[in-house]
Amino acid sequence: EVHLVESGGDLVQPGRSLRLSCVASGFSFDDYAMHWVRQGPGKGLEWVSGINWDSGSVGYADSVKGRFTISRDNAKNSLFLQLSDLRPEDTGLYFCVKDSGAYHYYSGRFLDSWGPGTLVTV
Amino acid sequence: QSVLTQPPSVSGAPGQRVIISCSGRSSNIGTNTVNWYQHLPGAAPKALIYSNDQRPSGVPDRFSGSKSGTSASLAISGLQSEDEADYYCAGWDDSLNGDVFGTGTKVTVL
């Protein structure tokens, strides 16, 4: 069974930084692309960032481009999101999400497993 | 700001059929496949439909998806109280070079 556990969420001041982590288990982590998706208070789901199985390609939503950095450590079955220059609109629950395929950027794939999320408050 | 538009809410009595629409553009739904996610209160979102009309293992066949042009739909037949949740369409957008989600639809069972 796929298991994703996020951590690192906190209350921070605007302009500060934060690092989110996600530890995965129950599948071959280095075979799949991974993503971060967030949900602001009273808002819908918003895709934040995705990364290929081998870190060879990454993508970001325009709202976070240049401020957030996604990375992964396949040896430790871990996904990360470095959040910088945080703004009040970045407040929300951040989900670690497993892709159905190895690449984050093609049609025909979907987000097949989600963690419970970690809360970021700016 | 979402590029996929859904109705804010739909409702139906137990046993009825409801349909949720998702309107996009040529760069997303018009070119790429559509997925649907169910988000129950207090739980992590769950994949409901992928590649327009495919159900992941364990999803009841009461849920079905379709796509035509730049629009997609999710139908829920035999509505049950446990179907009360928020539902989101999603997919890849060639212009934005990223995944996009719909605005979300809250389903209420009367």
XYZ file of C-alpha atoms in Angstrom, chain A residues 29-121:
93
model
C 9.787 5.556 -5.294
C 12.442 5.978 -7.997
C 10.070 4.728 -10.720
C 7.533 7.528 -10.412
C 7.173 11.267 -10.848
C 6.017 13.186 -7.776
C 4.124 16.422 -7.177
C 3.095 19.000 -4.620
C -0.518 20.224 -4.675
C -1.931 22.784 -2.239
C -5.317 23.960 -1.006
C -5.755 27.419 0.452
C -8.365 28.068 3.159
C -11.794 27.927 1.551
C -10.230 27.434 -1.872
C -9.850 24.629 -4.388
C -6.905 22.431 -5.263
C -3.917 24.058 -6.972
C -1.036 22.179 -8.599
C 2.246 23.644 -7.304
C 5.120 21.627 -8.746
C 6.137 18.305 -10.297
C 9.387 16.374 -10.775
C 10.366 13.419 -12.961
C 11.513 10.089 -11.513
C 15.160 11.016 -12.081
C 14.928 14.757 -11.302
C 15.661 15.334 -14.979
C 12.724 17.692 -15.398
C 10.767 19.879 -13.009
C 7.773 22.158 -13.428
C 6.130 24.927 -11.425
C 2.885 26.850 -11.356
C 3.332 30.472 -12.390
C 2.253 31.555 -8.904
C 5.355 29.978 -7.300
C 7.927 30.043 -10.112
C 11.193 31.555 -8.941
C 10.270 31.192 -5.259
C 9.730 27.449 -4.746
C 12.141 24.610 -5.572
C 11.180 20.947 -5.804
C 13.714 18.166 -5.336
C 13.909 14.488 -4.440
C 16.316 11.983 -2.911
C 15.558 8.552 -4.365
C 18.000 6.866 -1.993
C 15.883 8.109 0.928
C 12.466 7.771 -0.752
C 11.943 11.462 -0.072
C 10.426 14.455 -1.839
C 11.093 18.063 -0.857
C 9.730 21.519 -1.503
C 11.794 24.585 -0.588
C 9.509 27.585 -0.128
C 11.137 31.031 -0.227
C 9.884 34.608 -0.092
C 6.629 33.337 1.353
C 3.456 35.387 0.919
C 0.099 35.261 2.745
C -1.458 33.724 -0.381
C 0.866 30.717 0.022
C -1.065 29.738 3.138
C -2.652 26.319 2.812
C -2.476 22.569 3.154
C 0.319 21.128 1.023
C -0.160 17.595 -0.305
C 2.588 15.248 -1.464
C 1.245 13.313 -4.448
C 2.436 10.278 -6.410
C 2.099 10.264 -10.199
C 0.869 7.229 -12.125
C 3.916 7.435 -14.411
C 7.582 8.331 -14.474
C 7.230 11.745 -16.074
C 5.295 14.747 -14.741
C 4.528 16.462 -18.015
C 2.568 14.305 -20.450
C -1.088 13.619 -21.032
C -2.610 10.320 -19.972
C -1.158 10.283 -16.473
C -2.885 11.095 -13.222
C -2.231 11.714 -9.529
C -2.942 8.317 -8.037
C -1.981 8.606 -4.350
C -2.095 11.531 -1.950
C -0.671 12.183 1.506
C -2.733 13.782 4.298
C -0.953 17.139 3.869
C 1.087 19.546 5.991
C -0.162 23.015 6.919
C 1.722 26.170 5.977
C 0.525 29.466 7.445
